[in-house]
Coordinates of C-alpha atoms in Angstrom, one line a residue:
X124 CA -27.1 -15.8 -44.1
X125 CA -24.7 -18.3 -42.8
X126 CA -25.7 -21.9 -42.1
X127 CA -25.1 -21.5 -38.3
X128 CA -28.2 -19.2 -38.2
X129 CA -30.6 -21.2 -40.3
X130 CA -31.7 -23.9 -37.8
X131 CA -33.4 -22.0 -35.0
X132 CA -33.6 -25.1 -32.8
X133 CA -29.9 -26.1 -33.3
X134 CA -28.1 -27.1 -30.1
X135 CA -25.1 -24.8 -29.5
X136 CA -24.5 -24.7 -25.8
X137 CA -22.4 -27.0 -23.7
X138 CA -25.4 -29.1 -22.6
X139 CA -26.5 -29.6 -26.2
X140 CA -29.9 -28.0 -25.6
X141 CA -31.1 -24.4 -25.8
X142 CA -33.6 -23.1 -23.3
X143 CA -37.1 -22.2 -24.5
X144 CA -36.4 -18.5 -23.9
X145 CA -33.2 -18.7 -26.1
X146 CA -35.2 -20.4 -28.9
X147 CA -37.8 -17.7 -28.7
X148 CA -35.1 -15.0 -29.0
X149 CA -33.6 -16.8 -32.0
X150 CA -37.0 -17.0 -33.8
X151 CA -37.6 -13.3 -33.2
X152 CA -34.1 -12.3 -34.4
X153 CA -34.2 -14.3 -37.6
X154 CA -37.5 -12.8 -38.6
X155 CA -36.3 -9.3 -37.8
X156 CA -32.9 -9.9 -39.5
X157 CA -34.5 -11.2 -42.7
X158 CA -36.7 -8.1 -42.8
X159 CA -33.8 -5.7 -43.0
X160 CA -31.3 -7.6 -45.2
X161 CA -31.9 -5.5 -48.4
X162 CA -32.0 -2.3 -46.4
X163 CA -28.6 -3.1 -44.8
X164 CA -27.0 -3.7 -48.2
X165 CA -28.4 -0.4 -49.5
X166 CA -27.3 1.4 -46.3
X167 CA -23.7 0.3 -46.8
X168 CA -23.8 1.6 -50.4
X169 CA -25.2 4.9 -49.1
X170 CA -22.3 5.4 -46.7
X171 CA -19.9 4.5 -49.5
X172 CA -21.4 7.1 -51.8
X173 CA -21.0 9.9 -49.2
X174 CA -17.4 8.8 -48.6
X175 CA -16.7 9.1 -52.4
X176 CA -16.8 5.4 -53.3
X177 CA -19.3 5.8 -56.1
X178 CA -18.1 3.4 -58.9
X179 CA -19.0 -0.2 -59.4
X180 CA -15.9 -2.4 -59.1
X181 CA -16.6 -3.9 -62.5
X182 CA -16.7 -0.5 -64.1
X183 CA -13.5 0.5 -62.4
X184 CA -11.7 -2.7 -63.6
X185 CA -13.0 -2.1 -67.2
X186 CA -11.8 1.5 -67.3
X187 CA -8.4 0.7 -65.9
X188 CA -8.0 -2.2 -68.4
X189 CA -8.7 0.3 -71.2
X190 CA -6.4 2.9 -69.6
X191 CA -9.3 5.3 -69.2
X192 CA -9.6 7.8 -66.3
X193 CA -11.8 7.0 -63.3
X194 CA -13.2 10.3 -62.1
X195 CA -15.2 11.0 -59.0
X196 CA -16.5 14.5 -58.2
X197 CA -18.3 13.9 -55.0
X198 CA -21.4 16.2 -54.9
X199 CA -23.4 14.0 -52.5
X200 CA -21.3 14.7 -49.4
X201 CA -21.7 18.5 -49.4
X202 CA -25.5 18.2 -49.8
X203 CA -25.8 15.9 -46.9
X204 CA -23.6 18.1 -44.8
X205 CA -25.7 21.1 -45.7
X206 CA -28.8 19.4 -44.3
X207 CA -27.1 18.3 -41.1
X208 CA -25.7 21.8 -40.7
X209 CA -29.3 23.1 -40.7
X210 CA -30.0 20.7 -37.8
X211 CA -26.9 21.8 -35.9
X212 CA -27.7 25.5 -36.3
X213 CA -31.3 25.1 -35.4
X214 CA -30.9 23.2 -32.1
X215 CA -33.9 22.1 -30.2
X216 CA -34.5 22.1 -26.4
X217 CA -36.7 19.9 -24.2
X218 CA -38.9 21.5 -21.6
X219 CA -41.0 19.6 -18.9
X220 CA -44.5 20.9 -18.2
X221 CA -46.1 19.4 -15.1
X222 CA -49.6 17.9 -15.4
X223 CA -51.7 19.8 -12.9
X224 CA -54.9 21.8 -12.8
X225 CA -54.8 25.5 -13.6
X226 CA -52.1 27.5 -15.4
X227 CA -48.8 25.7 -15.8
X228 CA -45.3 26.8 -16.6
X229 CA -42.3 24.8 -17.4
X230 CA -40.4 23.2 -14.5
X231 CA -37.3 25.3 -14.9
X232 CA -35.3 23.3 -12.3
X233 CA -36.0 20.0 -14.0
X234 CA -35.5 21.5 -17.5
X235 CA -32.1 23.1 -16.6
X236 CA -31.0 19.9 -14.8
X237 CA -31.8 17.8 -17.9
X238 CA -30.0 20.3 -20.1
X239 CA -26.9 20.1 -17.8
X240 CA -26.9 16.3 -18.0
X241 CA -27.1 16.5 -21.8
X242 CA -24.2 19.0 -22.0
X243 CA -22.1 16.8 -19.7
X244 CA -22.4 13.8 -22.0
X245 CA -22.1 15.7 -25.3
X246 CA -25.6 14.7 -26.2
X247 CA -26.0 17.4 -28.9
X248 CA -23.0 16.1 -30.8
X249 CA -24.1 12.5 -30.5
X250 CA -27.6 13.3 -31.7
X251 CA -26.2 15.3 -34.7
X252 CA -24.1 12.3 -35.7
X253 CA -27.3 10.2 -35.4
X254 CA -29.2 12.8 -37.6
X255 CA -26.3 12.5 -40.1
X256 CA -27.0 8.7 -40.2
X257 CA -30.7 9.4 -40.7
X258 CA -30.0 11.7 -43.6
X259 CA -27.7 9.2 -45.2
X260 CA -29.4 5.8 -44.8
X261 CA -32.8 6.7 -43.3
X262 CA -32.2 5.6 -39.7
X263 CA -30.3 7.2 -36.8
X264 CA -30.0 5.6 -33.4
X265 CA -28.9 6.6 -29.9
X266 CA -28.9 4.8 -26.6
X267 CA -29.7 6.5 -23.2
X268 CA -28.0 4.7 -20.4
X269 CA -26.4 5.3 -17.0
X270 CA -22.6 5.4 -16.7
X271 CA -21.8 3.1 -13.8
X272 CA -18.1 4.0 -13.5
X273 CA -19.1 5.8 -10.3
X274 CA -21.9 3.8 -8.5
X275 CA -22.5 6.6 -6.0
X276 CA -23.1 9.3 -8.6
X277 CA -24.1 7.7 -11.9
X278 CA -24.4 10.0 -14.9
X279 CA -26.8 9.6 -17.9
X280 CA -25.0 8.9 -21.1
X281 CA -26.5 9.4 -24.6
X282 CA -24.5 7.6 -27.3
X283 CA -24.9 7.4 -31.0
X284 CA -25.1 3.9 -32.3
X285 CA -24.0 2.6 -35.8
X286 CA -27.3 1.9 -37.6
X287 CA -25.9 -1.4 -39.0
X288 CA -25.6 -2.7 -35.4
X289 CA -29.4 -2.3 -34.9
X290 CA -32.3 -4.5 -35.7
X291 CA -36.0 -3.8 -35.1
X292 CA -39.4 -5.4 -35.0
X293 CA -40.2 -6.5 -38.6
X294 CA -43.9 -5.5 -38.1
X295 CA -43.1 -1.9 -37.0
X296 CA -44.4 0.7 -39.4
X297 CA -44.8 4.0 -37.6
X298 CA -42.3 6.8 -37.8
X299 CA -39.3 6.5 -35.4
X300 CA -40.5 2.9 -34.9
X301 CA -42.7 3.9 -32.0
X302 CA -44.8 0.8 -32.5
X303 CA -41.9 -1.6 -32.3
X304 CA -42.2 -4.4 -29.7
X305 CA -38.4 -5.0 -29.6
X306 CA -35.0 -3.6 -30.5
X307 CA -31.7 -5.5 -31.0
X308 CA -28.2 -4.3 -30.9
X309 CA -25.6 -6.8 -32.3
X310 CA -22.3 -5.5 -31.1
X311 CA -18.8 -6.9 -31.9
X312 CA -16.3 -6.2 -29.0
X313 CA -13.0 -7.6 -27.8
X314 CA -13.4 -10.7 -25.6
X315 CA -11.7 -8.9 -22.7
X316 CA -14.6 -6.4 -22.6
X317 CA -17.1 -9.2 -22.8
X318 CA -15.4 -11.0 -19.9
X319 CA -15.7 -7.9 -17.7
X320 CA -19.4 -7.6 -18.5
X321 CA -20.2 -11.3 -17.9
X322 CA -17.6 -12.6 -15.6
X323 CA -19.5 -15.8 -14.8
X324 CA -19.8 -17.0 -18.4
X325 CA -17.3 -19.2 -20.2
X326 CA -15.5 -17.9 -23.3
X327 CA -17.4 -20.3 -25.5
X328 CA -20.8 -18.8 -24.3
X329 CA -19.7 -15.2 -24.9
X330 CA -19.9 -15.4 -28.7
X331 CA -23.4 -15.1 -30.4
X332 CA -22.1 -16.4 -33.7
X333 CA -25.7 -17.2 -34.7
X334 CA -26.5 -13.5 -34.8
X335 CA -23.4 -12.3 -36.7
X336 CA -24.4 -10.2 -39.6
X337 CA -22.1 -10.1 -42.7
X338 CA -23.5 -6.8 -43.9
X339 CA -21.9 -5.0 -40.9
X340 CA -18.6 -5.4 -42.7
X341 CA -16.5 -6.5 -39.6
X342 CA -14.2 -9.5 -40.0
X343 CA -14.4 -11.5 -36.9
X344 CA -11.9 -14.3 -36.3
X345 CA -13.8 -17.6 -35.9
X346 CA -12.0 -20.0 -33.6
X347 CA -15.0 -21.6 -31.8
X348 CA -13.5 -25.1 -32.0
X349 CA -10.3 -24.1 -30.2
X350 CA -12.2 -22.3 -27.5
X351 CA -14.5 -25.3 -27.0
X352 CA -11.5 -27.5 -26.5
X353 CA -9.7 -25.0 -24.2
X354 CA -12.7 -24.5 -22.0
X355 CA -12.7 -28.2 -21.3
X356 CA -9.0 -28.5 -20.7
X357 CA -8.2 -30.2 -24.0
X358 CA -6.5 -27.6 -26.1
X359 CA -3.3 -25.6 -25.6
X360 CA -3.9 -22.1 -24.1
X361 CA -1.2 -20.7 -26.3
X362 CA -3.4 -21.4 -29.4
X363 CA -6.2 -19.1 -28.1
X364 CA -6.0 -15.5 -29.3
X365 CA -7.0 -13.2 -26.5
X366 CA -7.2 -10.3 -28.9
X367 CA -10.1 -11.9 -30.8
X368 CA -13.6 -10.3 -31.0
X369 CA -16.9 -11.8 -30.0
X370 CA -20.5 -10.9 -30.8
X371 CA -22.9 -9.9 -28.0
X372 CA -26.6 -9.4 -28.6
X373 CA -28.5 -6.8 -26.5
X374 CA -32.3 -7.1 -26.8
X375 CA -35.0 -4.9 -25.2
X376 CA -38.7 -5.8 -25.6
X377 CA -41.9 -5.2 -23.9
X378 CA -44.7 -7.6 -22.9
X379 CA -48.1 -7.2 -21.2
X380 CA -48.4 -7.8 -17.5
X381 CA -51.5 -8.1 -15.4
X382 CA -51.8 -6.1 -12.2
X383 CA -54.4 -4.9 -9.7
X384 CA -55.2 -1.3 -8.8
X385 CA -56.6 -1.3 -5.3
X386 CA -58.4 1.5 -3.5
X387 CA -57.5 1.6 0.2
X388 CA -58.8 3.5 3.2
X389 CA -56.6 6.1 5.1
X390 CA -56.3 3.6 7.9
X391 CA -54.9 0.9 5.6
X392 CA -52.7 3.4 3.8
X393 CA -50.9 4.1 7.0
X394 CA -49.6 0.5 7.1
X395 CA -48.8 0.0 3.4
X396 CA -46.0 1.4 1.3
X397 CA -46.4 2.8 -2.1
X398 CA -49.9 4.3 -1.7
X399 CA -50.5 7.1 -4.1
X400 CA -52.0 10.5 -3.1
X401 CA -55.4 9.5 -4.6
X402 CA -55.6 6.5 -2.2
X403 CA -54.8 3.7 -4.6
X404 CA -51.9 1.2 -4.8
X405 CA -50.8 -1.0 -7.6
X406 CA -49.9 -4.6 -7.0
X407 CA -48.9 -7.6 -9.1
X408 CA -51.4 -10.5 -9.3
X409 CA -49.3 -12.6 -6.9
X410 CA -49.0 -9.7 -4.4
X411 CA -52.8 -9.0 -4.5
X412 CA -53.8 -12.7 -4.1
X413 CA -51.5 -13.0 -1.1
X414 CA -52.7 -9.9 0.7
X415 CA -56.3 -9.7 -0.3
X416 CA -57.7 -11.5 2.8
X417 CA -55.5 -9.4 5.1
X418 CA -56.8 -6.2 3.5
X419 CA -60.4 -7.3 4.0
X420 CA -59.6 -7.9 7.7
X421 CA -58.1 -4.4 8.1
X422 CA -61.2 -3.0 6.3
X423 CA -63.5 -4.7 8.9
X424 CA -64.7 -7.4 6.5
X425 CA -65.8 -5.0 3.8
X426 CA -65.0 -6.0 0.2
X427 CA -61.9 -4.5 -1.3
X428 CA -62.4 -2.3 -4.3
X429 CA -60.0 -3.4 -7.0
X430 CA -59.7 -3.6 -10.8
X431 CA -57.5 -5.9 -12.8
X432 CA -55.6 -4.0 -15.6
X433 CA -52.9 -4.6 -18.2
X434 CA -49.7 -2.6 -18.6
X435 CA -46.5 -2.8 -20.6
X436 CA -43.4 -4.0 -18.9
X437 CA -40.0 -3.4 -20.6
X438 CA -37.4 -6.2 -20.3
X439 CA -33.8 -6.6 -21.6
X440 CA -31.4 -9.4 -22.0
X441 CA -27.8 -10.0 -23.2
X442 CA -27.3 -13.0 -25.3
X443 CA -24.3 -15.1 -26.4
X444 CA -24.6 -18.7 -27.2
X445 CA -27.0 -18.7 -24.2
X446 CA -28.8 -16.1 -22.1
X447 CA -26.0 -14.3 -20.3
X448 CA -28.1 -11.8 -18.3
X449 CA -31.8 -11.0 -18.2
X450 CA -33.9 -8.5 -16.1
X451 CA -36.0 -5.4 -16.2
X452 CA -35.0 -2.6 -18.6
X453 CA -33.2 0.5 -17.1
X454 CA -36.4 2.5 -17.8
X455 CA -39.5 0.4 -17.2
X456 CA -41.8 2.4 -19.4
X457 CA -39.6 3.2 -22.5
X458 CA -36.8 1.7 -24.5
X459 CA -33.3 2.9 -23.9
X460 CA -32.8 2.8 -27.7
X461 CA -34.3 5.7 -29.6
X462 CA -34.6 5.9 -33.3
X463 CA -35.2 8.7 -35.8
X464 CA -36.4 7.6 -39.2
X465 CA -36.2 9.3 -42.7
X466 CA -38.6 8.7 -45.5
X467 CA -40.9 5.7 -45.6
X468 CA -40.5 2.9 -48.2
X469 CA -44.0 1.5 -47.8
X470 CA -43.6 -1.6 -50.0
X471 CA -40.5 -2.8 -48.2
X472 CA -41.5 -1.6 -44.7
X473 CA -38.2 0.1 -44.3
X474 CA -36.8 3.7 -44.4
X475 CA -34.4 5.6 -46.7
X476 CA -32.5 8.8 -46.6
X477 CA -31.4 11.5 -49.0
X478 CA -28.7 9.5 -50.7
X479 CA -30.9 6.9 -52.4
X480 CA -32.3 9.4 -55.0
X481 CA -28.9 11.0 -55.5
X482 CA -27.0 7.9 -56.5
X483 CA -28.1 7.5 -60.1
X484 CA -27.5 11.2 -61.1
X485 CA -24.1 11.0 -59.3
X486 CA -23.2 7.8 -61.2
X487 CA -24.1 9.3 -64.6
X488 CA -22.3 12.5 -63.8
X489 CA -19.1 10.6 -63.0
X490 CA -19.4 8.5 -66.2
X491 CA -20.0 11.5 -68.4
X492 CA -17.0 13.3 -66.9
X493 CA -14.8 10.3 -67.4
X494 CA -16.0 9.9 -71.0
X495 CA -15.4 13.6 -71.7
X496 CA -11.8 13.4 -70.4
X497 CA -11.2 10.3 -72.5
X498 CA -12.5 12.0 -75.7
X499 CA -10.3 15.0 -75.0
X500 CA -7.2 12.8 -74.3
X501 CA -7.8 10.9 -77.6
X502 CA -8.3 14.0 -79.6
X503 CA -5.2 15.7 -78.1
X504 CA -2.9 12.8 -79.3
X505 CA -4.7 12.5 -82.6
X506 CA -4.1 9.6 -85.0
X507 CA -3.1 8.8 -88.6
X508 CA -3.9 6.3 -91.3
X509 CA -0.9 5.2 -93.4
X510 CA 0.2 2.6 -95.8
X511 CA 2.6 -0.2 -94.7
X512 CA 5.5 1.0 -96.8
X513 CA 5.0 4.7 -96.1
X514 CA 7.9 4.8 -93.6
X515 CA 11.0 2.8 -93.2
X516 CA 11.3 2.8 -89.3
X517 CA 7.8 2.2 -88.0
X518 CA 8.8 2.0 -84.3
X519 CA 10.4 5.4 -84.5
X520 CA 7.4 6.8 -86.3
X521 CA 5.0 5.5 -83.6
X522 CA 7.0 6.7 -80.7
X523 CA 7.7 10.2 -82.1
X524 CA 4.3 10.9 -83.7
X525 CA 2.4 11.2 -80.3
X526 CA 5.1 13.6 -78.9
X527 CA 4.6 17.2 -80.1
X528 CA 8.2 18.1 -79.4
X529 CA 9.7 15.3 -81.5
X530 CA 10.5 15.3 -85.2
X531 CA 8.8 12.5 -87.2
X532 CA 10.7 11.8 -90.5
X533 CA 8.8 10.5 -93.6
X534 CA 10.0 9.7 -97.1
X535 CA 10.4 12.6 -99.7
X536 CA 7.3 13.4 -101.6
X537 CA 4.9 12.1 -98.9
X538 CA 3.9 15.6 -97.7
X539 CA 4.3 17.5 -101.0
X540 CA 1.4 15.8 -102.7
X541 CA -1.7 16.0 -100.4
X542 CA -4.0 14.3 -103.0
X543 CA -1.9 11.2 -103.2
X544 CA -0.4 11.3 -99.7
X545 CA 0.4 7.9 -98.3
X546 CA -0.1 9.3 -94.7
X547 CA -3.4 10.8 -93.9
X548 CA -4.7 12.2 -90.5
X549 CA -7.7 10.5 -88.9
X550 CA -10.9 12.6 -88.9
X551 CA -11.0 14.5 -85.6
X552 CA -13.6 13.1 -83.1
X553 CA -16.2 15.5 -82.0
X554 CA -18.4 15.5 -78.9
X555 CA -22.0 14.2 -79.6
X556 CA -24.6 16.9 -79.9
X557 CA -26.2 17.7 -76.6
X558 CA -23.4 15.9 -74.7
X559 CA -22.7 18.9 -72.4
X560 CA -26.4 19.5 -71.7
X561 CA -26.8 15.9 -70.6
X562 CA -23.8 16.2 -68.3
X563 CA -25.0 19.5 -66.9
X564 CA -28.5 17.9 -66.4
X565 CA -27.0 15.0 -64.4
X566 CA -24.9 17.3 -62.2
X567 CA -27.9 19.6 -61.4
X568 CA -30.2 16.6 -60.8
X569 CA -28.0 15.5 -57.9
X570 CA -29.3 18.5 -56.1
X571 CA -32.8 18.7 -57.6
X572 CA -34.0 15.2 -56.7
X573 CA -33.9 16.1 -53.0
X574 CA -35.2 19.7 -53.3
X575 CA -32.0 21.2 -51.9
X576 CA -31.7 24.6 -53.6
X577 CA -28.6 26.8 -54.0
X578 CA -29.8 29.1 -51.2
X579 CA -29.4 26.3 -48.7
X580 CA -25.9 25.7 -49.9
X581 CA -25.0 29.4 -49.9
X582 CA -24.0 29.2 -53.5
X583 CA -26.6 31.4 -55.1
X584 CA -24.9 34.2 -57.1
X585 CA -28.0 36.0 -58.3
X586 CA -28.5 39.6 -57.3
X587 CA -31.6 39.2 -55.1
X588 CA -32.9 40.8 -51.9
X589 CA -31.9 39.2 -48.6
X590 CA -35.6 38.6 -47.8
X591 CA -36.0 36.6 -51.0
X592 CA -32.9 34.7 -50.2
X593 CA -34.2 33.8 -46.8
X594 CA -37.6 32.7 -48.1
X595 CA -36.1 30.4 -50.7
X596 CA -33.8 28.9 -48.1
X597 CA -36.8 28.2 -45.8
X598 CA -38.6 26.7 -48.8
X599 CA -35.8 24.2 -49.2
X600 CA -35.9 23.4 -45.5
X601 CA -39.7 22.8 -45.8
X602 CA -39.1 20.1 -48.3
X603 CA -36.9 18.3 -45.8
X604 CA -39.3 18.9 -42.9
X605 CA -40.0 15.2 -42.4
X606 CA -36.4 14.7 -41.2
X607 CA -36.6 17.5 -38.7
X608 CA -40.0 16.3 -37.6
X609 CA -38.5 12.9 -36.8
X610 CA -35.8 14.7 -34.8
X611 CA -38.5 16.5 -32.8
X612 CA -40.3 13.3 -32.1
X613 CA -37.0 11.6 -31.1
X614 CA -36.4 14.4 -28.5
X615 CA -39.8 13.7 -26.9
X616 CA -39.2 10.0 -26.6
X617 CA -35.6 10.4 -25.4
X618 CA -36.7 13.1 -22.9
X619 CA -39.0 10.6 -21.2
X620 CA -36.2 8.2 -20.6
X621 CA -34.0 11.0 -19.2
X622 CA -36.9 12.2 -17.0
X623 CA -37.2 8.8 -15.4
X624 CA -33.5 8.6 -14.7
X625 CA -33.6 12.0 -13.0
X626 CA -36.6 11.1 -10.9
X627 CA -35.8 7.6 -9.9
X628 CA -32.2 6.4 -10.8
X629 CA -29.9 9.3 -9.9
X630 CA -28.5 10.0 -6.5
X631 CA -30.3 12.8 -4.6
X632 CA -27.0 14.2 -3.3
X633 CA -25.6 14.6 -6.8
X634 CA -24.9 18.3 -7.7
X635 CA -26.5 19.6 -10.8
X636 CA -26.5 23.0 -12.5
X637 CA -29.9 24.7 -12.4
X638 CA -31.3 28.2 -12.9
X639 CA -32.3 29.8 -9.6
X640 CA -35.1 32.1 -8.8
X641 CA -33.1 35.2 -9.6
X642 CA -32.2 33.7 -13.1
X643 CA -28.6 33.0 -12.1
X644 CA -27.0 29.6 -12.7
X645 CA -26.1 27.7 -9.6
X646 CA -25.3 24.2 -8.4
X647 CA -27.8 22.4 -6.1
X648 CA -28.3 18.8 -5.0
X649 CA -30.6 16.8 -7.3
X650 CA -32.9 16.3 -4.3
X651 CA -34.0 20.0 -4.8
X652 CA -35.1 19.2 -8.4
X653 CA -36.8 15.9 -7.4
X654 CA -38.7 17.6 -4.5
X655 CA -40.3 20.4 -6.6
X656 CA -43.2 18.3 -7.8
X657 CA -42.3 14.9 -6.3
X658 CA -40.5 12.0 -7.8
X659 CA -43.8 10.5 -9.1
X660 CA -45.1 13.6 -10.8
X661 CA -46.0 13.4 -14.5
X662 CA -44.8 15.8 -17.1
X663 CA -45.5 16.6 -20.7
X664 CA -42.5 16.8 -23.0
X665 CA -42.4 20.0 -25.0
X666 CA -39.8 20.4 -27.8
X667 CA -39.0 24.0 -28.8
X668 CA -36.4 25.6 -30.9
X669 CA -33.3 26.4 -28.9
X670 CA -32.7 30.1 -28.0
X671 CA -29.2 29.9 -29.5
X672 CA -30.4 28.8 -33.0
X673 CA -29.9 31.3 -35.8
X674 CA -33.5 31.3 -36.8
X675 CA -34.6 32.2 -33.3
X676 CA -32.0 35.0 -33.1
X677 CA -33.3 36.4 -36.4
X678 CA -36.9 36.4 -35.1
X679 CA -35.9 38.2 -31.9
X680 CA -33.8 40.7 -33.8
X681 CA -36.7 41.4 -36.2
X682 CA -38.9 42.2 -33.2
X683 CA -36.5 44.5 -31.3
X684 CA -34.9 46.2 -34.3
X685 CA -37.7 48.9 -34.7
X686 CA -37.1 50.1 -31.2
X687 CA -33.5 51.1 -31.9

């Protein structure tokens, strides 16, 4: 951690004082950042292992100095890709079930509209990338937001986020961080992009250098002194690099807010806006205090039935060296950031993926392969023991002896008397007993530590029935069920955010693709979807296996095959 981030109350802005809100944000961030320091270091190593960078730099330097081979047979990457392939082939779909009395069926208009929005923004690809992150380092992240390029017809966007850009509540312990009170995204971007986002802020205020995380691995040019002088008309503008990058912090958090739920008569409901069908209206504390007397007058002096309740209100802010922008979150009931978690590390309070357990077997396999090749190389050249006066030209002997095609000349009588030879070959080196078994054990352990069997990889060469092959492959998937369960839970949380956008944030005139009553796909205004149950209707989020997944196709074919 750099010195600029140690003192929470340090004065960094132009006036020399931070606001109380900014100091609170810094306190939160430093706690959350310290919580994930070790996880971030390990995550970078996990990504390196998948990319084939599996040797310690010190070991590489020692091997190169000894002219020994550095061998890497990357077996981690195919295993991770096989698990992610299972997720891609077994796609899941989100259906919206209305909450109403009696028998209910999925709202096909709303479900097909949500699926169309997801297809338009390539959400399945982004979520598969996030699942890959989850399998590698234990956390995968996406952000659901509105694309404001066209203000008249905004479109939902689902983007995968680099896990090393994200920070979370240090006290969160539930899967997918559903109990987290805040999320952070520390993003490095060109200063031109930051200027467009916050046109009212000065350049010196756009850089949140206090939140810069060295474990992200991005080299950011630090020229704060020059920018400080230039913003005040002291420095030369030619010295300022407009191609530099700055750090922007995006925080979303929730806090409790008191409000009143008021029961009103039909006569009062006619003059008030926002009255629900059950005859109640929700007001903030200030609104209720200001209108309470008026409501009593309209009710003929009768007391107003009301109850004071608590609710969560989601807020967001963008931070540089000061608060650049603050306001309500795009979705008032859920975070726009959604996380999927891997396996729980209870002692650290963090999460890990598949790579953690595969690193040691992969390291040992690489080292044993390197050692094997070194022994073979040494044995191929051989070696001799000889007396100092055995040959006249030592240099010629040394250069020609290691070359099989060259002739090495020795004095007469040296080779004719083996018992008294002045030149004797070195004893041939042999592999230690059990060396191959240890190397084979290390290679097979890379796969075994995660329970990924050969059937999942499609590499089983045994002559076995297809049904047994399928059962063993499903058994391997069952061991990894926690990853797929996290993906299902992610779909439920993300589906709630997308539902809110469809009901409240998108233009009613926007054309969306839906499935009509005759089962045919057609385009209709979004108002048709919003009017089916009303914009305030509540829905349950159901996550099912997609109809195009191979498993679903196999089950359907197994049902209909006897009829053919």
